[in-house]
Amino acid sequence: MFTRKKTDTELKVSIVGMNERALQLFTMFLEGPARGSCQIVTNGTHEVVIIDLDGVESPRLWLDLRRKFHGPVVVLSVTEKHLNNAFWVCKPVQAEHFSAAVAKARDALKNPPAAPVKLPEVKPPTPVASARPSTVGGREDAKPHQSSDALEAAPTTTAPAAQLMGEDMDERAQNCCGNLLDSAYTDPKGREELFFNPELTLLGVYRQALKLSAEAGVARIEGLGPYPLYVGAAVNFVSTPMPEPFLRAVCARSMDASPVSVGLIDQEPKKIGASEDPRLRRLDNMLWKISLWSSRGRVPVGTSLTAPVRLRGWPNIPRLMSVPHSMRISALWATQPSGLLETARKLDVPYRFVFSFYTACQSFGLVELQKSSETISGSVADVSAKPVKNEKRGLFGSLLKKLGFG
């Protein structure tokens, strides 16, 4: 295989966490917009590792990497990462941001962080033989004597794996529920950011595709970068060559930023084939994920923050992407209908979990807002002036029954 000669300014890098297709695209990126920044090597002479941390095996990949490699790492992810001696680049990757991260990694090579101090191993003290066992209150002392020196030298217990898993849980929460702080929900002056218009997100486009294909046929969504998205509601079919992290990134952008088209095509699902990413092969799960990622801790414009929410039907939580505390939220809405803000306070959970879960449930017609004596005041009333028409039960009724939500 032909290998381009490394220049003095290029870093030798190894790639971790990318499948064959992603690696091909990333190699093209390095040969194009990011040309001259680094060169991929596979012979173990790498100076820096570039890792994709958006896969389901991300925690394991990171732990495995850090057991073998302690140098600088460039992390590619749709959500911000704060990891030791690692430099985050937001996806979709832009050459400017990537070059900045590579420059930081190069500086880290020149000034590496202090190596962790390895604590000395402490052997258990040898029991001292005595003619008579010591007794306390007439019974033998069950604890052997340890010198104070041994106690002081004993290493403290650390749990890097547990810490990373905790960070991963937080990242998963941000992936599906955004990263809005609780202060945004409690400050009446800043509540405009708690609402979004689904029609300006991929959620609105996906709903349009569901409508078009509700009777028959397959709808194709184009304009989502290099990947089309095929939806066949009547036959419970969805397919796309895009990876899940790319879909998540698309959900975070406004659909009016670039032309997006939806139309029926004369093509059988069998000819289209299944999604390349196995996580994107179910119509119901796709709608659930798109709802969460489009919401990111917000609710559709027109949603009351105080009207009690009643659960009309339980979501199939084991089959769908998990939302933190979703079981507790569901149980509360099923037994004690409560407003969105009130729900978070009652359960003592972050508001963004409640808002995201509500939006996903609303996409399936699983929740309804009851009448409330309270009214939305101030800026919220202005933001909610034009309520979104709730057409799930009528328009998607048959679809929801097929998916097990009717």
mmCIF file of C-alpha atoms in Angstrom:
data_model
loop_
_atom_site.group_PDB
_atom_site.id
_atom_site.type_symbol
_atom_site.label_atom_id
_atom_site.label_comp_id
_atom_site.label_asym_id
_atom_site.label_seq_id
_atom_site.Cartn_x
_atom_site.Cartn_y
_atom_site.Cartn_z
ATOM 1 C CA MET A 1 0.000 0.000 0.000
ATOM 2 C CA PHE A 2 1.371 3.415 -0.925
ATOM 3 C CA THR A 3 2.171 5.572 2.112
ATOM 4 C CA ARG A 4 2.744 9.299 1.824
ATOM 5 C CA LYS A 5 6.033 10.447 3.334
ATOM 6 C CA LYS A 6 5.623 12.049 6.729
ATOM 7 C CA THR A 7 6.578 15.723 6.959
ATOM 8 C CA ASP A 8 8.250 17.328 9.949
ATOM 9 C CA THR A 9 5.013 18.930 11.141
ATOM 10 C CA GLU A 10 2.837 15.820 10.917
ATOM 11 C CA LEU A 11 2.059 13.747 13.978
ATOM 12 C CA LYS A 12 2.017 9.982 13.808
ATOM 13 C CA VAL A 13 -1.445 8.928 14.921
ATOM 14 C CA SER A 14 -3.347 5.722 15.537
ATOM 15 C CA ILE A 15 -7.118 5.508 15.064
ATOM 16 C CA VAL A 16 -9.417 3.799 17.583
ATOM 17 C CA GLY A 17 -13.193 3.300 17.586
ATOM 18 C CA MET A 18 -13.978 3.757 13.885
ATOM 19 C CA ASN A 19 -15.508 1.201 11.572
ATOM 20 C CA GLU A 20 -14.183 0.718 8.053
ATOM 21 C CA ARG A 21 -16.490 3.270 6.452
ATOM 22 C CA ALA A 22 -15.825 5.929 9.081
ATOM 23 C CA LEU A 23 -12.093 5.336 8.794
ATOM 24 C CA GLN A 24 -12.229 5.801 5.026
ATOM 25 C CA LEU A 25 -14.089 9.097 5.410
ATOM 26 C CA PHE A 26 -11.708 10.280 8.109
ATOM 27 C CA THR A 27 -8.692 9.363 5.973
ATOM 28 C CA MET A 28 -10.143 11.486 3.174
ATOM 29 C CA PHE A 29 -10.533 14.314 5.682
ATOM 30 C CA LEU A 30 -6.850 14.021 6.647
ATOM 31 C CA GLU A 31 -5.841 14.023 2.984
ATOM 32 C CA GLY A 32 -8.068 17.002 2.239
ATOM 33 C CA PRO A 33 -9.090 19.785 4.661
ATOM 34 C CA ALA A 34 -6.691 18.614 7.405
ATOM 35 C CA ARG A 35 -3.796 17.768 5.105
ATOM 36 C CA GLY A 36 -0.401 18.098 6.759
ATOM 37 C CA SER A 37 -1.634 17.804 10.347
ATOM 38 C CA CYS A 38 -1.056 14.112 10.970
ATOM 39 C CA GLN A 39 -0.442 10.740 9.360
ATOM 40 C CA ILE A 40 -2.059 7.429 10.274
ATOM 41 C CA VAL A 41 0.373 4.652 11.224
ATOM 42 C CA THR A 42 -0.364 1.062 12.159
ATOM 43 C CA ASN A 43 3.058 -0.164 13.255
ATOM 44 C CA GLY A 44 2.883 0.997 16.856
ATOM 45 C CA THR A 45 5.038 4.114 16.359
ATOM 46 C CA HIS A 46 2.169 6.551 16.929
ATOM 47 C CA GLU A 47 2.675 9.629 19.066
ATOM 48 C CA VAL A 48 -1.003 10.480 19.506
ATOM 49 C CA VAL A 49 -4.213 8.450 19.414
ATOM 50 C CA ILE A 50 -7.421 9.679 17.770
ATOM 51 C CA ILE A 51 -10.472 7.957 19.239
ATOM 52 C CA ASP A 52 -14.164 8.097 18.359
ATOM 53 C CA LEU A 53 -16.097 8.014 21.636
ATOM 54 C CA ASP A 54 -19.665 7.922 20.331
ATOM 55 C CA GLY A 55 -20.051 4.158 20.081
ATOM 56 C CA VAL A 56 -21.828 1.867 22.526
ATOM 57 C CA GLU A 57 -18.465 0.431 23.589
ATOM 58 C CA SER A 58 -16.935 3.835 24.351
ATOM 59 C CA PRO A 59 -16.261 3.269 28.094
ATOM 60 C CA ARG A 60 -14.511 -0.026 27.412
ATOM 61 C CA LEU A 61 -12.523 1.442 24.521
ATOM 62 C CA TRP A 62 -11.332 4.323 26.668
ATOM 63 C CA LEU A 63 -10.292 2.082 29.551
ATOM 64 C CA ASP A 64 -8.490 -0.309 27.206
ATOM 65 C CA LEU A 65 -6.710 2.585 25.531
ATOM 66 C CA ARG A 66 -5.527 4.116 28.791
ATOM 67 C CA ARG A 67 -4.184 0.779 29.988
ATOM 68 C CA LYS A 68 -1.915 0.640 26.938
ATOM 69 C CA PHE A 69 -1.276 4.276 26.036
ATOM 70 C CA HIS A 70 -0.739 7.261 28.344
ATOM 71 C CA GLY A 71 0.096 9.906 25.759
ATOM 72 C CA PRO A 72 -2.110 12.654 24.292
ATOM 73 C CA VAL A 73 -5.456 11.658 22.797
ATOM 74 C CA VAL A 74 -7.701 13.554 20.388
ATOM 75 C CA VAL A 75 -11.324 12.680 21.188
ATOM 76 C CA LEU A 76 -14.019 12.913 18.500
ATOM 77 C CA SER A 77 -17.563 13.148 19.860
ATOM 78 C CA VAL A 78 -20.804 15.046 19.441
ATOM 79 C CA THR A 79 -20.738 15.897 23.159
ATOM 80 C CA GLU A 80 -17.970 17.615 25.078
ATOM 81 C CA LYS A 81 -15.530 15.332 26.879
ATOM 82 C CA HIS A 82 -13.358 16.209 29.860
ATOM 83 C CA LEU A 83 -10.782 13.436 30.098
ATOM 84 C CA ASN A 84 -7.207 13.440 31.315
ATOM 85 C CA ASN A 85 -4.612 14.414 28.677
ATOM 86 C CA ALA A 86 -7.313 14.374 26.005
ATOM 87 C CA PHE A 87 -8.453 17.084 23.609
ATOM 88 C CA TRP A 88 -12.044 17.120 22.414
ATOM 89 C CA VAL A 89 -13.184 17.865 18.850
ATOM 90 C CA CYS A 90 -16.907 18.288 18.237
ATOM 91 C CA LYS A 91 -18.491 16.236 15.475
ATOM 92 C CA PRO A 92 -19.111 16.829 12.630
ATOM 93 C CA VAL A 93 -15.359 17.467 12.616
ATOM 94 C CA GLN A 94 -14.212 20.779 11.171
ATOM 95 C CA ALA A 95 -10.630 21.288 10.010
ATOM 96 C CA GLU A 96 -10.099 24.399 12.142
ATOM 97 C CA HIS A 97 -11.182 22.726 15.380
ATOM 98 C CA PHE A 98 -9.334 19.528 14.550
ATOM 99 C CA SER A 99 -6.092 21.391 13.824
ATOM 100 C CA ALA A 100 -6.395 23.229 17.139
ATOM 101 C CA ALA A 101 -6.755 19.935 19.010
ATOM 102 C CA VAL A 102 -3.781 18.454 17.160
ATOM 103 C CA ALA A 103 -1.711 21.504 18.122
ATOM 104 C CA LYS A 104 -2.642 20.971 21.781
ATOM 105 C CA ALA A 105 -1.688 17.314 21.506
ATOM 106 C CA ARG A 106 1.662 18.316 19.993
ATOM 107 C CA ASP A 107 2.278 20.701 22.900
ATOM 108 C CA ALA A 108 1.368 17.931 25.335
ATOM 109 C CA LEU A 109 4.061 15.755 23.775
ATOM 110 C CA LYS A 110 6.642 18.442 24.511
ATOM 111 C CA ASN A 111 5.345 19.027 28.048
ATOM 112 C CA PRO A 112 3.837 15.741 29.216
ATOM 113 C CA PRO A 113 1.809 15.719 32.447
ATOM 114 C CA ALA A 114 3.435 14.298 35.534
ATOM 115 C CA ALA A 115 3.340 10.518 35.582
ATOM 116 C CA PRO A 116 1.172 8.998 38.296
ATOM 117 C CA VAL A 117 3.106 7.931 41.377
ATOM 118 C CA LYS A 118 2.964 4.207 41.964
ATOM 119 C CA LEU A 119 2.342 3.488 45.609
ATOM 120 C CA PRO A 120 4.475 0.797 47.236
ATOM 121 C CA GLU A 121 2.932 -2.575 47.784
ATOM 122 C CA VAL A 122 2.158 -3.280 51.407
ATOM 123 C CA LYS A 123 2.390 -6.855 52.579
ATOM 124 C CA PRO A 124 0.129 -7.996 55.413
ATOM 125 C CA PRO A 125 1.985 -7.829 58.737
ATOM 126 C CA THR A 126 3.243 -11.106 60.142
ATOM 127 C CA PRO A 127 1.203 -12.083 63.218
ATOM 128 C CA VAL A 128 3.223 -12.016 66.423
ATOM 129 C CA ALA A 129 3.033 -15.316 68.304
ATOM 130 C CA SER A 130 2.151 -15.025 71.964
ATOM 131 C CA ALA A 131 1.731 -17.514 74.747
ATOM 132 C CA ARG A 132 -1.736 -16.293 75.573
ATOM 133 C CA PRO A 133 -4.183 -14.691 73.145
ATOM 134 C CA SER A 134 -5.262 -11.195 74.040
ATOM 135 C CA THR A 135 -8.816 -10.994 75.208
ATOM 136 C CA VAL A 136 -11.356 -8.227 75.393
ATOM 137 C CA GLY A 137 -14.149 -8.706 77.826
ATOM 138 C CA GLY A 138 -13.308 -12.371 78.313
ATOM 139 C CA ARG A 139 -13.180 -13.282 74.548
ATOM 140 C CA GLU A 140 -10.405 -13.424 72.014
ATOM 141 C CA ASP A 141 -9.670 -10.257 70.049
ATOM 142 C CA ALA A 142 -10.735 -11.000 66.470
ATOM 143 C CA LYS A 143 -8.569 -8.290 64.862
ATOM 144 C CA PRO A 144 -4.824 -8.951 64.450
ATOM 145 C CA HIS A 145 -2.531 -6.163 65.503
ATOM 146 C CA GLN A 146 -1.216 -3.837 62.762
ATOM 147 C CA SER A 147 1.565 -1.361 63.265
ATOM 148 C CA SER A 148 0.858 2.318 62.756
ATOM 149 C CA ASP A 149 3.548 2.375 60.031
ATOM 150 C CA ALA A 150 1.680 -0.261 58.042
ATOM 151 C CA LEU A 151 -1.591 1.631 58.379
ATOM 152 C CA GLU A 152 -0.016 4.856 57.165
ATOM 153 C CA ALA A 153 1.621 3.100 54.217
ATOM 154 C CA ALA A 154 -1.592 1.389 53.085
ATOM 155 C CA PRO A 155 -2.674 2.825 49.720
ATOM 156 C CA THR A 156 -6.008 4.597 49.450
ATOM 157 C CA THR A 157 -8.634 2.972 47.262
ATOM 158 C CA THR A 158 -9.348 4.652 43.958
ATOM 159 C CA ALA A 159 -11.909 3.673 41.355
ATOM 160 C CA PRO A 160 -10.980 5.116 37.950
ATOM 161 C CA ALA A 161 -13.334 2.688 36.204
ATOM 162 C CA ALA A 162 -16.237 3.728 38.418
ATOM 163 C CA GLN A 163 -15.369 7.379 37.847
ATOM 164 C CA LEU A 164 -15.326 6.864 34.092
ATOM 165 C CA MET A 165 -18.638 5.003 34.175
ATOM 166 C CA GLY A 166 -20.074 7.911 36.151
ATOM 167 C CA GLU A 167 -18.785 10.289 33.492
ATOM 168 C CA ASP A 168 -20.249 8.014 30.828
ATOM 169 C CA MET A 169 -23.663 8.047 32.507
ATOM 170 C CA ASP A 170 -23.511 11.834 32.551
ATOM 171 C CA GLU A 171 -22.547 11.873 28.873
ATOM 172 C CA ARG A 172 -25.430 9.550 28.028
ATOM 173 C CA ALA A 173 -27.775 11.902 29.855
ATOM 174 C CA GLN A 174 -26.409 14.802 27.806
ATOM 175 C CA ASN A 175 -26.665 12.768 24.610
ATOM 176 C CA CYS A 176 -30.377 12.125 25.090
ATOM 177 C CA CYS A 177 -31.411 15.051 27.294
ATOM 178 C CA GLY A 178 -29.151 17.968 26.412
ATOM 179 C CA ASN A 179 -27.083 19.935 28.888
ATOM 180 C CA LEU A 180 -29.335 22.771 30.044
ATOM 181 C CA LEU A 181 -28.687 23.705 33.651
ATOM 182 C CA ASP A 182 -31.498 23.644 36.193
ATOM 183 C CA SER A 183 -31.136 27.417 36.547
ATOM 184 C CA ALA A 184 -32.535 27.820 33.027
ATOM 185 C CA TYR A 185 -35.762 26.166 34.165
ATOM 186 C CA THR A 186 -36.132 28.056 37.440
ATOM 187 C CA ASP A 187 -35.428 31.536 36.054
ATOM 188 C CA PRO A 188 -38.665 32.943 34.534
ATOM 189 C CA LYS A 189 -36.672 35.452 32.468
ATOM 190 C CA GLY A 190 -34.753 32.800 30.580
ATOM 191 C CA ARG A 191 -37.444 30.266 29.798
ATOM 192 C CA GLU A 192 -37.537 30.944 26.073
ATOM 193 C CA GLU A 193 -34.739 28.407 25.660
ATOM 194 C CA LEU A 194 -36.965 25.696 27.166
ATOM 195 C CA PHE A 195 -39.082 25.548 23.995
ATOM 196 C CA PHE A 196 -38.399 24.487 20.416
ATOM 197 C CA ASN A 197 -40.371 24.220 17.197
ATOM 198 C CA PRO A 198 -40.362 20.553 16.106
ATOM 199 C CA GLU A 199 -41.095 21.567 12.518
ATOM 200 C CA LEU A 200 -37.660 23.194 12.311
ATOM 201 C CA THR A 201 -35.876 20.036 13.452
ATOM 202 C CA LEU A 202 -35.410 16.535 12.097
ATOM 203 C CA LEU A 203 -38.367 15.501 14.256
ATOM 204 C CA GLY A 204 -40.706 17.525 12.044
ATOM 205 C CA VAL A 205 -39.137 16.113 8.882
ATOM 206 C CA TYR A 206 -39.399 12.565 10.201
ATOM 207 C CA ARG A 207 -43.075 13.096 11.049
ATOM 208 C CA GLN A 208 -43.656 14.319 7.508
ATOM 209 C CA ALA A 209 -42.072 11.142 6.162
ATOM 210 C CA LEU A 210 -44.321 9.078 8.436
ATOM 211 C CA LYS A 211 -47.383 10.867 7.067
ATOM 212 C CA LEU A 212 -46.374 10.329 3.445
ATOM 213 C CA SER A 213 -45.722 6.626 3.944
ATOM 214 C CA ALA A 214 -48.633 5.934 6.315
ATOM 215 C CA GLU A 215 -50.737 4.270 3.612
ATOM 216 C CA ALA A 216 -48.090 2.695 1.382
ATOM 217 C CA GLY A 217 -44.709 3.233 -0.154
ATOM 218 C CA VAL A 218 -41.390 4.450 1.169
ATOM 219 C CA ALA A 219 -40.466 8.082 1.785
ATOM 220 C CA ARG A 220 -36.908 9.270 1.268
ATOM 221 C CA ILE A 221 -35.433 12.184 3.212
ATOM 222 C CA GLU A 222 -32.565 13.927 1.419
ATOM 223 C CA GLY A 223 -30.367 16.826 2.476
ATOM 224 C CA LEU A 224 -29.015 15.303 5.692
ATOM 225 C CA GLY A 225 -25.419 15.436 4.550
ATOM 226 C CA PRO A 226 -24.206 12.475 2.469
ATOM 227 C CA TYR A 227 -26.769 10.040 3.897
ATOM 228 C CA PRO A 228 -30.404 9.517 2.834
ATOM 229 C CA LEU A 229 -33.038 8.317 5.307
ATOM 230 C CA TYR A 230 -35.796 5.922 4.180
ATOM 231 C CA VAL A 231 -39.087 5.645 6.088
ATOM 232 C CA GLY A 232 -41.948 3.239 5.413
ATOM 233 C CA ALA A 233 -44.594 3.622 8.114
ATOM 234 C CA ALA A 234 -47.082 1.219 6.521
ATOM 235 C CA VAL A 235 -44.554 -1.622 6.530
ATOM 236 C CA ASN A 236 -42.747 -0.619 9.746
ATOM 237 C CA PHE A 237 -39.513 0.057 7.866
ATOM 238 C CA VAL A 238 -36.635 2.487 8.334
ATOM 239 C CA SER A 239 -33.178 2.411 6.797
ATOM 240 C CA THR A 240 -30.173 4.681 6.461
ATOM 241 C CA PRO A 241 -26.438 4.267 5.825
ATOM 242 C CA MET A 242 -25.628 6.953 8.410
ATOM 243 C CA PRO A 243 -24.117 5.993 11.787
ATOM 244 C CA GLU A 244 -26.032 6.833 14.940
ATOM 245 C CA PRO A 245 -23.647 9.628 16.085
ATOM 246 C CA PHE A 246 -24.214 11.415 12.767
ATOM 247 C CA LEU A 247 -27.982 11.174 13.224
ATOM 248 C CA ARG A 248 -27.634 12.649 16.702
ATOM 249 C CA ALA A 249 -25.640 15.564 15.304
ATOM 250 C CA VAL A 250 -28.257 16.175 12.587
ATOM 251 C CA CYS A 251 -30.993 16.343 15.237
ATOM 252 C CA ALA A 252 -29.139 19.204 16.921
ATOM 253 C CA ARG A 253 -29.216 21.455 13.874
ATOM 254 C CA SER A 254 -32.022 23.496 12.362
ATOM 255 C CA MET A 255 -33.547 22.089 9.196
ATOM 256 C CA ASP A 256 -33.814 25.546 7.645
ATOM 257 C CA ALA A 257 -30.007 25.816 7.600
ATOM 258 C CA SER A 258 -29.813 23.692 4.436
ATOM 259 C CA PRO A 259 -32.369 22.332 1.939
ATOM 260 C CA VAL A 260 -34.079 19.127 3.097
ATOM 261 C CA SER A 261 -36.583 17.287 0.908
ATOM 262 C CA VAL A 262 -39.068 14.491 1.610
ATOM 263 C CA GLY A 263 -40.808 12.474 -1.087
ATOM 264 C CA LEU A 264 -42.177 9.046 -1.927
ATOM 265 C CA ILE A 265 -40.020 6.770 -4.053
ATOM 266 C CA ASP A 266 -40.859 3.709 -6.122
ATOM 267 C CA GLN A 267 -38.507 1.295 -4.411
ATOM 268 C CA GLU A 268 -39.090 -1.806 -2.319
ATOM 269 C CA PRO A 269 -37.649 -1.998 1.224
ATOM 270 C CA LYS A 270 -35.878 -5.245 0.300
ATOM 271 C CA LYS A 271 -33.907 -3.447 -2.398
ATOM 272 C CA ILE A 272 -32.987 -0.630 -0.025
ATOM 273 C CA GLY A 273 -31.743 -3.009 2.647
ATOM 274 C CA ALA A 274 -31.276 -2.594 6.383
ATOM 275 C CA SER A 275 -29.475 0.265 8.108
ATOM 276 C CA GLU A 276 -25.721 -0.168 8.339
ATOM 277 C CA ASP A 277 -25.857 0.808 12.017
ATOM 278 C CA PRO A 278 -27.872 -1.887 13.848
ATOM 279 C CA ARG A 279 -29.062 0.742 16.339
ATOM 280 C CA LEU A 280 -31.072 2.446 13.577
ATOM 281 C CA ARG A 281 -33.210 -0.410 12.287
ATOM 282 C CA ARG A 282 -36.519 0.041 14.131
ATOM 283 C CA LEU A 283 -39.111 2.621 13.178
ATOM 284 C CA ASP A 284 -40.343 3.156 16.725
ATOM 285 C CA ASN A 285 -36.883 3.429 18.254
ATOM 286 C CA MET A 286 -35.857 5.881 15.541
ATOM 287 C CA LEU A 287 -38.827 8.154 16.311
ATOM 288 C CA TRP A 288 -38.027 7.921 20.028
ATOM 289 C CA LYS A 289 -34.359 8.819 19.526
ATOM 290 C CA ILE A 290 -35.064 11.656 17.108
ATOM 291 C CA SER A 291 -37.588 13.075 19.589
ATOM 292 C CA LEU A 292 -35.053 13.016 22.426
ATOM 293 C CA TRP A 293 -32.156 14.395 20.402
ATOM 294 C CA SER A 294 -34.311 17.137 18.873
ATOM 295 C CA SER A 295 -35.662 18.039 22.303
ATOM 296 C CA ARG A 296 -32.360 18.171 24.226
ATOM 297 C CA GLY A 297 -34.149 19.106 27.417
ATOM 298 C CA ARG A 298 -36.835 21.250 25.759
ATOM 299 C CA VAL A 299 -40.533 20.835 24.970
ATOM 300 C CA PRO A 300 -42.525 21.852 21.867
ATOM 301 C CA VAL A 301 -43.651 25.457 21.636
ATOM 302 C CA GLY A 302 -47.068 25.820 23.244
ATOM 303 C CA THR A 303 -46.524 23.272 26.020
ATOM 304 C CA SER A 304 -47.701 24.381 29.451
ATOM 305 C CA LEU A 305 -45.071 24.012 32.139
ATOM 306 C CA THR A 306 -47.661 23.876 34.923
ATOM 307 C CA ALA A 307 -50.589 21.843 33.566
ATOM 308 C CA PRO A 308 -50.623 18.320 35.063
ATOM 309 C CA VAL A 309 -49.231 15.648 32.745
ATOM 310 C CA ARG A 310 -51.168 12.375 32.626
ATOM 311 C CA LEU A 311 -49.649 9.193 31.229
ATOM 312 C CA ARG A 312 -52.071 7.579 28.762
ATOM 313 C CA GLY A 313 -49.929 4.526 28.084
ATOM 314 C CA TRP A 314 -46.619 3.147 29.247
ATOM 315 C CA PRO A 315 -43.695 3.417 26.821
ATOM 316 C CA ASN A 316 -41.858 0.193 26.115
ATOM 317 C CA ILE A 317 -38.839 1.403 28.071
ATOM 318 C CA PRO A 318 -36.757 -1.806 27.800
ATOM 319 C CA ARG A 319 -37.019 -1.642 23.995
ATOM 320 C CA LEU A 320 -36.339 2.082 23.649
ATOM 321 C CA MET A 321 -33.326 4.230 24.437
ATOM 322 C CA SER A 322 -33.283 4.793 28.171
ATOM 323 C CA VAL A 323 -33.913 8.191 29.724
ATOM 324 C CA PRO A 324 -32.627 8.625 33.296
ATOM 325 C CA HIS A 325 -35.437 8.236 35.867
ATOM 326 C CA SER A 326 -38.000 7.441 33.148
ATOM 327 C CA MET A 327 -39.662 4.738 35.259
ATOM 328 C CA ARG A 328 -40.131 7.111 38.196
ATOM 329 C CA ILE A 329 -41.465 9.859 35.943
ATOM 330 C CA SER A 330 -43.897 7.437 34.280
ATOM 331 C CA ALA A 331 -45.141 6.142 37.620
ATOM 332 C CA LEU A 332 -45.777 9.668 38.887
ATOM 333 C CA TRP A 333 -47.679 10.737 35.779
ATOM 334 C CA ALA A 334 -49.737 7.535 35.842
ATOM 335 C CA THR A 335 -50.771 7.883 39.495
ATOM 336 C CA GLN A 336 -50.391 11.581 40.323
ATOM 337 C CA PRO A 337 -50.508 13.790 37.219
ATOM 338 C CA SER A 338 -48.068 16.644 37.783
ATOM 339 C CA GLY A 339 -46.747 19.604 35.829
ATOM 340 C CA LEU A 340 -43.361 19.416 34.170
ATOM 341 C CA LEU A 341 -41.641 21.742 36.630
ATOM 342 C CA GLU A 342 -43.456 20.154 39.553
ATOM 343 C CA THR A 343 -42.422 16.663 38.418
ATOM 344 C CA ALA A 344 -38.722 17.521 38.568
ATOM 345 C CA ARG A 345 -39.138 19.041 42.029
ATOM 346 C CA LYS A 346 -41.163 16.127 43.389
ATOM 347 C CA LEU A 347 -38.715 13.499 42.160
ATOM 348 C CA ASP A 348 -35.615 15.638 42.744
ATOM 349 C CA VAL A 349 -34.273 14.948 39.247
ATOM 350 C CA PRO A 350 -32.792 17.343 36.663
ATOM 351 C CA TYR A 351 -35.473 19.216 34.754
ATOM 352 C CA ARG A 352 -33.978 18.266 31.380
ATOM 353 C CA PHE A 353 -34.739 14.577 32.013
ATOM 354 C CA VAL A 354 -38.420 15.370 32.571
ATOM 355 C CA PHE A 355 -38.715 17.691 29.568
ATOM 356 C CA SER A 356 -36.952 15.312 27.175
ATOM 357 C CA PHE A 357 -38.993 12.332 28.327
ATOM 358 C CA TYR A 358 -42.223 14.304 27.902
ATOM 359 C CA THR A 359 -41.308 15.263 24.322
ATOM 360 C CA ALA A 360 -40.533 11.659 23.391
ATOM 361 C CA CYS A 361 -43.763 10.400 24.966
ATOM 362 C CA GLN A 362 -45.732 13.127 23.199
ATOM 363 C CA SER A 363 -44.425 11.917 19.836
ATOM 364 C CA PHE A 364 -46.211 8.616 20.521
ATOM 365 C CA GLY A 365 -49.346 10.167 21.999
ATOM 366 C CA LEU A 366 -48.590 8.643 25.408
ATOM 367 C CA VAL A 367 -49.152 11.819 27.437
ATOM 368 C CA GLU A 368 -51.764 14.513 27.671
ATOM 369 C CA LEU A 369 -51.925 17.835 29.491
ATOM 370 C CA GLN A 370 -54.850 18.228 31.857
ATOM 371 C CA LYS A 371 -56.541 21.520 32.602
ATOM 372 C CA SER A 372 -54.810 23.549 35.263
ATOM 373 C CA SER A 373 -55.950 26.554 37.246
ATOM 374 C CA GLU A 374 -52.437 27.917 36.942
ATOM 375 C CA THR A 375 -51.463 29.996 33.931
ATOM 376 C CA ILE A 376 -48.153 30.527 32.265
ATOM 377 C CA SER A 377 -46.942 34.023 32.989
ATOM 378 C CA GLY A 378 -44.384 36.408 31.594
ATOM 379 C CA SER A 379 -42.101 35.297 28.832
ATOM 380 C CA VAL A 380 -43.416 31.750 28.838
ATOM 381 C CA ALA A 381 -46.844 32.946 27.720
ATOM 382 C CA ASP A 382 -45.221 34.801 24.832
ATOM 383 C CA VAL A 383 -43.189 31.789 23.764
ATOM 384 C CA SER A 384 -46.214 29.505 24.048
ATOM 385 C CA ALA A 385 -48.592 31.805 22.195
ATOM 386 C CA LYS A 386 -48.952 29.444 19.217
ATOM 387 C CA PRO A 387 -49.593 25.927 20.459
ATOM 388 C CA VAL A 388 -48.512 23.006 18.342
ATOM 389 C CA LYS A 389 -51.414 21.008 16.978
ATOM 390 C CA ASN A 390 -51.587 17.571 18.612
ATOM 391 C CA GLU A 391 -52.357 15.226 15.762
ATOM 392 C CA LYS A 392 -50.648 12.064 16.991
ATOM 393 C CA ARG A 393 -53.737 10.060 17.936
ATOM 394 C CA GLY A 394 -55.621 10.818 14.742
ATOM 395 C CA LEU A 395 -52.909 10.846 12.137
ATOM 396 C CA PHE A 396 -50.593 8.242 13.632
ATOM 397 C CA GLY A 397 -53.226 6.143 15.385
ATOM 398 C CA SER A 398 -52.853 3.108 13.153
ATOM 399 C CA LEU A 399 -49.081 3.472 13.120
ATOM 400 C CA LEU A 400 -48.895 3.595 16.907
ATOM 401 C CA LYS A 401 -50.997 0.442 17.168
ATOM 402 C CA LYS A 402 -48.592 -1.340 14.846
ATOM 403 C CA LEU A 403 -45.713 -0.239 17.027
ATOM 404 C CA GLY A 404 -47.413 -1.428 20.196
ATOM 405 C CA PHE A 405 -48.331 2.003 21.555
ATOM 406 C CA GLY A 406 -51.953 2.232 20.526
#
